[in-house]
């Protein structure tokens, strides 16, 4: 039995399925792929599968990974081909590798946000610059305390590590780096919702990279 | 395949995964290469519709044709509908994302009376007039099938064509006709007249219904050569009929998220309250090899780790043990569970129990349906208290600690003593648990009663019976609660208001279409969902249309009355149903079909064949 890290993209309409749905989808895809999956040896055997950092519903990503346990001496290349061919539309397996970084060291995530159907992209670009270069940007976040829902204030600028606004044709991009992982996690949608209060249109968030606290790429 | 307008609204709705399409095994075709676009609409939520086996079967059968592209459409939930209406997004099909108003054919499955308003809502959301007479063009033609079409009359003003019976083999002629009419530039009228001549297709606009002063039907008169009686279609050989070799695998969790395999059609039991038991006759079984092979293919194509063997009464399937032996050889190593719903208490053997222990340990559910032997005899539920207790004993000995029992209240001839009998039977099951010397230490027993309210349905021996009034049902529910003296028994009910409305529409006539439209225009939809059900609006609808719902639900019909569904032939002879009704009132039972053919008549529609008869003669 050995552990492998399966890297995949989640893009297009499938971004609208939740993490739980993704786990179900992956379990079935792995079954269809026919790879020699290792099962736990309890009364109710189940496969071992763990995701580096769950992706919020609605986000796309080109840096998703899940760790699975494999039996036998099948190579990573063979696993890659079997898994790639078993995936539904929108999930693209990009590599199967031996894990390098422990997911517990994930501290940051980089995002590429695109704004669509915006009437005046130049004006929105200015708005974003103004919002993000200020002192504070307080938004309300709905959190949980036990089973109760609580609203708390979050200063997004306190957490924002880096950003860049850029234009590619009619599409406005906003690159962001925010805390991610088990200690502090800031959902970029909080920021984007705040931005969209100033313009019509809609946005799509793409997660591009996971990083450790010292800025190394999670691999 | 979703467009930008939909993308813009999806972040604001719950469970957006319902609306995106693109699931594994969904059929995507080149629309320039097909002759007919077919929107298969399920008038309920995605989670319900994607659990429906009939839709999977018909989706596969229609898409087998290269010239047809069949796509799925479900009723958008309230939040999505509001967003679609405000953004001007019309109802679209999941595979292509194209608006369904441009399709050639729109099909609805009517599986439940309380989805009727959703049909109107979906037509409206598509941008089409809800009434058939207001849709003048040839396409889209609106067709409906499913169990409720055994009495489609309350809905016929909204539908162009009703298909009766089993759809698998009916499609071809219908598609060919529509394709031909489209290519010739024929009128809708021309198409409808031709469709009325196809076996199993009922074109309601070609029938005039006249009424008597008391509101009952005087006559149903066919026009322009339409047949006086329309027989339902049956598949003669289940082994060779198209069964899907792949299911669309939903991303989001749906109600039945597993491989479902239909092992037989029809039921030998003849419980007098059960519409399905009569509607799906004659009995036809699949061979164990076919089921095994098809289950294997489906597991491979979907990656599901559970198989449910489905039928109206699974333990009556003659090859059950052979099938389980075959399945277990590969499902155990591949860690696939097998679920067996619909087991009976009277033929639940030790061997079956042993095999079940290998496959799965979930709750056990049995359906005694009534609390006393007299009433069980009247409804022809041929199980005895001793059989129920024996099965409970076996289950408890096998390690089960939870048993679920299904009952109904409101059966014809039922008294309050019969209702109290439900509590007595449940108590006897509890006692059985404590009598077991090997009962697991530190564990109690849970007996859950699920108590539905009986709704008389067409094509059953009780089709003439009055439904209990809401007050009577509430009184019986209260009486049952008073008769239970332990917390080990829990009771859940169906809402009596919903059952009442179901009763009205189940045996309704064409006059009810105004009521349905009124209720829908005043906000009724998803009526089968407790949170969406607005009984007061429905009562206003009956008032506004001058219709008395009790006329449909709570009135005893005379055997000589013309029933709204008399011109539809579902195989079962009316004289047989009347005889069964009379026996019920004398608490006389009828043996099941394998012991003795009761002569219901359903085999007429299958060239005289019925698998139950064949076996009874061996």
Short mmCIF file of N, CA, C and O in Angstrom, two decimals, chain A residues 127-190:
data_model
loop_
_atom_site.label_atom_id
_atom_site.label_comp_id
_atom_site.label_asym_id
_atom_site.label_seq_id
_atom_site.Cartn_x
_atom_site.Cartn_y
_atom_site.Cartn_z
N UNK A 127 -12.14 51.28 -9.05
CA UNK A 127 -12.84 51.02 -7.79
C UNK A 127 -12.08 49.98 -6.96
O UNK A 127 -11.91 50.14 -5.76
N UNK A 128 -11.63 48.93 -7.65
CA UNK A 128 -10.91 47.87 -6.92
C UNK A 128 -9.64 48.43 -6.30
O UNK A 128 -9.35 48.19 -5.12
N UNK A 129 -8.88 49.21 -7.10
CA UNK A 129 -7.65 49.82 -6.58
C UNK A 129 -7.96 50.66 -5.33
O UNK A 129 -7.26 50.57 -4.32
N UNK A 130 -9.00 51.46 -5.41
CA UNK A 130 -9.36 52.32 -4.29
C UNK A 130 -9.70 51.49 -3.05
O UNK A 130 -9.23 51.77 -1.94
N UNK A 131 -10.53 50.42 -3.28
CA UNK A 131 -10.95 49.58 -2.15
C UNK A 131 -9.76 48.89 -1.51
O UNK A 131 -9.64 48.84 -0.28
N UNK A 132 -8.86 48.37 -2.34
CA UNK A 132 -7.81 47.51 -1.81
C UNK A 132 -6.59 48.28 -1.31
O UNK A 132 -5.76 47.73 -0.58
N UNK A 133 -6.46 49.55 -1.71
CA UNK A 133 -5.31 50.31 -1.23
C UNK A 133 -5.66 51.13 0.02
O UNK A 133 -4.83 51.88 0.52
N UNK A 134 -6.89 50.99 0.51
CA UNK A 134 -7.30 51.74 1.69
C UNK A 134 -6.73 51.15 2.97
O UNK A 134 -5.87 50.25 2.94
N UNK A 135 -7.23 51.66 4.10
CA UNK A 135 -6.76 51.20 5.41
C UNK A 135 -7.46 49.92 5.85
O UNK A 135 -6.83 48.96 6.25
N UNK A 136 -8.78 49.96 5.75
CA UNK A 136 -9.58 48.81 6.18
C UNK A 136 -10.63 48.50 5.13
O UNK A 136 -11.04 49.39 4.39
N UNK A 137 -11.05 47.25 5.08
CA UNK A 137 -12.21 46.88 4.27
C UNK A 137 -12.97 45.84 5.10
O UNK A 137 -12.65 44.66 5.08
N UNK A 138 -13.91 46.37 5.87
CA UNK A 138 -14.62 45.50 6.82
C UNK A 138 -15.84 44.89 6.13
O UNK A 138 -16.65 45.63 5.55
N UNK A 139 -15.96 43.57 6.16
CA UNK A 139 -17.16 42.93 5.64
C UNK A 139 -17.72 42.01 6.71
O UNK A 139 -17.01 41.64 7.66
N UNK A 140 -18.97 41.66 6.54
CA UNK A 140 -19.60 40.75 7.50
C UNK A 140 -19.50 39.34 6.98
O UNK A 140 -19.77 39.07 5.81
N UNK A 141 -19.10 38.46 7.86
CA UNK A 141 -18.94 37.07 7.49
C UNK A 141 -19.87 36.24 8.36
O UNK A 141 -19.91 36.43 9.59
N UNK A 142 -20.59 35.33 7.73
CA UNK A 142 -21.46 34.44 8.51
C UNK A 142 -20.65 33.22 8.90
O UNK A 142 -20.16 32.47 8.05
N UNK A 143 -20.45 33.08 10.20
CA UNK A 143 -19.69 31.93 10.67
C UNK A 143 -20.56 31.04 11.53
O UNK A 143 -21.76 31.28 11.68
N UNK A 144 -19.96 30.01 12.06
CA UNK A 144 -20.73 29.10 12.91
C UNK A 144 -20.08 29.04 14.28
O UNK A 144 -18.87 29.04 14.41
N UNK A 145 -20.92 29.03 15.28
CA UNK A 145 -20.42 28.78 16.63
C UNK A 145 -21.22 27.59 17.11
O UNK A 145 -22.39 27.72 17.46
N UNK A 146 -20.61 26.43 17.09
CA UNK A 146 -21.38 25.23 17.34
C UNK A 146 -22.38 25.06 16.21
O UNK A 146 -22.01 25.08 15.05
N UNK A 147 -23.66 24.97 16.56
CA UNK A 147 -24.68 24.86 15.53
C UNK A 147 -25.31 26.20 15.20
O UNK A 147 -26.13 26.30 14.31
N UNK A 148 -24.89 27.24 15.96
CA UNK A 148 -25.52 28.54 15.75
C UNK A 148 -24.79 29.33 14.68
O UNK A 148 -23.58 29.27 14.56
N UNK A 149 -25.54 30.08 13.91
CA UNK A 149 -24.92 30.97 12.94
C UNK A 149 -24.65 32.30 13.60
O UNK A 149 -25.50 32.86 14.28
N UNK A 150 -23.42 32.81 13.42
CA UNK A 150 -23.09 34.11 13.98
C UNK A 150 -22.49 34.98 12.88
O UNK A 150 -21.85 34.50 11.96
N UNK A 151 -22.75 36.26 12.96
CA UNK A 151 -22.19 37.21 12.01
C UNK A 151 -21.03 37.92 12.68
O UNK A 151 -21.16 38.41 13.80
N UNK A 152 -19.88 37.89 12.00
CA UNK A 152 -18.77 38.65 12.59
C UNK A 152 -18.12 39.53 11.52
O UNK A 152 -18.22 39.26 10.33
N UNK A 153 -17.47 40.59 12.01
CA UNK A 153 -16.80 41.51 11.09
C UNK A 153 -15.39 41.02 10.79
O UNK A 153 -14.67 40.59 11.69
N UNK A 154 -15.01 41.10 9.52
CA UNK A 154 -13.67 40.71 9.11
C UNK A 154 -13.06 41.88 8.34
O UNK A 154 -13.70 42.45 7.45
N UNK A 155 -11.84 42.25 8.70
CA UNK A 155 -11.13 43.27 7.91
C UNK A 155 -10.31 42.56 6.84
O UNK A 155 -9.28 41.94 7.11
N UNK A 156 -10.81 42.60 5.61
CA UNK A 156 -10.18 41.83 4.54
C UNK A 156 -8.75 42.31 4.27
O UNK A 156 -7.88 41.51 3.95
N UNK A 157 -8.52 43.61 4.40
CA UNK A 157 -7.20 44.13 4.06
C UNK A 157 -6.14 43.67 5.05
O UNK A 157 -4.96 43.57 4.73
N UNK A 158 -6.58 43.37 6.26
CA UNK A 158 -5.66 42.84 7.26
C UNK A 158 -5.10 41.48 6.80
O UNK A 158 -3.99 41.10 7.14
N UNK A 159 -5.94 40.74 6.02
CA UNK A 159 -5.55 39.40 5.59
C UNK A 159 -4.95 39.35 4.19
O UNK A 159 -4.27 38.39 3.85
N UNK A 160 -5.22 40.38 3.41
CA UNK A 160 -4.81 40.35 2.01
C UNK A 160 -3.28 40.40 1.91
O UNK A 160 -2.65 41.34 2.36
N UNK A 161 -2.68 39.37 1.31
CA UNK A 161 -1.21 39.31 1.24
C UNK A 161 -0.68 40.02 0.00
O UNK A 161 0.38 40.63 0.04
N UNK A 162 -1.38 39.91 -1.10
CA UNK A 162 -0.93 40.54 -2.35
C UNK A 162 -2.11 40.62 -3.30
O UNK A 162 -3.04 39.82 -3.21
N UNK A 163 -2.08 41.61 -4.19
CA UNK A 163 -3.11 41.67 -5.22
C UNK A 163 -2.56 42.41 -6.43
O UNK A 163 -1.57 43.15 -6.34
N UNK A 164 -3.21 42.19 -7.56
CA UNK A 164 -2.85 42.89 -8.78
C UNK A 164 -4.09 42.95 -9.66
O UNK A 164 -4.78 41.94 -9.84
N UNK A 165 -4.37 44.13 -10.20
CA UNK A 165 -5.49 44.28 -11.13
C UNK A 165 -4.92 44.35 -12.53
O UNK A 165 -3.94 45.06 -12.77
N UNK A 166 -5.49 43.58 -13.45
CA UNK A 166 -4.99 43.63 -14.83
C UNK A 166 -6.14 43.43 -15.81
O UNK A 166 -7.17 42.84 -15.46
N UNK A 167 -5.94 43.95 -17.04
CA UNK A 167 -6.97 43.84 -18.07
C UNK A 167 -6.47 42.93 -19.17
O UNK A 167 -5.34 43.03 -19.59
N UNK A 168 -7.33 42.02 -19.60
CA UNK A 168 -7.02 41.22 -20.79
C UNK A 168 -8.20 41.39 -21.72
O UNK A 168 -9.23 40.76 -21.54
N UNK A 169 -8.08 42.27 -22.67
CA UNK A 169 -9.20 42.59 -23.55
C UNK A 169 -10.31 43.20 -22.71
O UNK A 169 -10.07 44.11 -21.92
N UNK A 170 -11.53 42.65 -22.85
CA UNK A 170 -12.66 43.17 -22.10
C UNK A 170 -12.75 42.61 -20.70
O UNK A 170 -13.57 43.06 -19.90
N UNK A 171 -11.92 41.60 -20.44
CA UNK A 171 -12.06 40.92 -19.15
C UNK A 171 -11.10 41.52 -18.13
O UNK A 171 -9.91 41.68 -18.38
N UNK A 172 -11.68 41.84 -16.99
CA UNK A 172 -10.90 42.40 -15.89
C UNK A 172 -10.47 41.26 -14.97
O UNK A 172 -11.29 40.44 -14.57
N UNK A 173 -9.17 41.22 -14.67
CA UNK A 173 -8.66 40.18 -13.76
C UNK A 173 -8.22 40.81 -12.45
O UNK A 173 -7.69 41.91 -12.43
N UNK A 174 -8.40 40.05 -11.38
CA UNK A 174 -7.86 40.46 -10.09
C UNK A 174 -7.12 39.25 -9.50
O UNK A 174 -7.73 38.22 -9.22
N UNK A 175 -5.79 39.39 -9.40
CA UNK A 175 -5.01 38.32 -8.76
C UNK A 175 -4.94 38.59 -7.27
O UNK A 175 -4.72 39.73 -6.84
N UNK A 176 -5.16 37.53 -6.48
CA UNK A 176 -5.22 37.69 -5.03
C UNK A 176 -4.39 36.61 -4.35
O UNK A 176 -4.33 35.48 -4.84
N UNK A 177 -3.79 36.94 -3.23
CA UNK A 177 -3.23 35.92 -2.35
C UNK A 177 -3.84 36.14 -0.97
O UNK A 177 -3.76 37.24 -0.42
N UNK A 178 -4.45 35.09 -0.46
CA UNK A 178 -5.16 35.19 0.82
C UNK A 178 -4.78 34.01 1.72
O UNK A 178 -4.36 32.95 1.21
N UNK A 179 -4.95 34.17 3.03
CA UNK A 179 -4.68 33.03 3.92
C UNK A 179 -5.61 31.86 3.61
O UNK A 179 -6.80 32.06 3.34
N UNK A 180 -5.08 30.67 3.63
CA UNK A 180 -5.88 29.47 3.37
C UNK A 180 -5.34 28.35 4.23
O UNK A 180 -4.17 28.40 4.64
N UNK A 181 -6.16 27.37 4.51
CA UNK A 181 -5.69 26.24 5.31
C UNK A 181 -6.44 26.15 6.62
O UNK A 181 -7.47 26.80 6.81
N UNK A 182 -5.91 25.37 7.53
CA UNK A 182 -6.68 25.03 8.72
C UNK A 182 -6.62 26.12 9.79
O UNK A 182 -7.46 26.17 10.66
N UNK A 183 -5.64 27.01 9.72
CA UNK A 183 -5.53 28.03 10.77
C UNK A 183 -6.40 29.24 10.44
O UNK A 183 -7.36 29.54 11.15
N UNK A 184 -6.08 29.93 9.37
CA UNK A 184 -6.90 31.05 8.93
C UNK A 184 -7.29 30.81 7.49
O UNK A 184 -6.48 30.36 6.69
N UNK A 185 -8.52 31.09 7.20
CA UNK A 185 -8.99 30.87 5.85
C UNK A 185 -9.89 32.04 5.47
O UNK A 185 -10.84 32.34 6.19
N UNK A 186 -9.56 32.73 4.39
CA UNK A 186 -10.40 33.85 3.96
C UNK A 186 -10.90 33.55 2.55
O UNK A 186 -10.12 33.34 1.63
N UNK A 187 -12.21 33.49 2.42
CA UNK A 187 -12.81 33.18 1.13
C UNK A 187 -12.79 34.42 0.24
O UNK A 187 -13.32 35.47 0.62
N UNK A 188 -12.17 34.35 -0.94
CA UNK A 188 -12.10 35.52 -1.82
C UNK A 188 -13.48 36.03 -2.25
O UNK A 188 -13.61 37.19 -2.66
N UNK A 189 -14.49 35.19 -2.12
CA UNK A 189 -15.84 35.63 -2.50
C UNK A 189 -16.30 36.80 -1.62
O UNK A 189 -17.06 37.66 -2.06
N UNK A 190 -15.81 36.84 -0.37
CA UNK A 190 -16.17 37.96 0.51
C UNK A 190 -15.73 39.27 -0.12
O UNK A 190 -16.45 40.26 -0.13
#
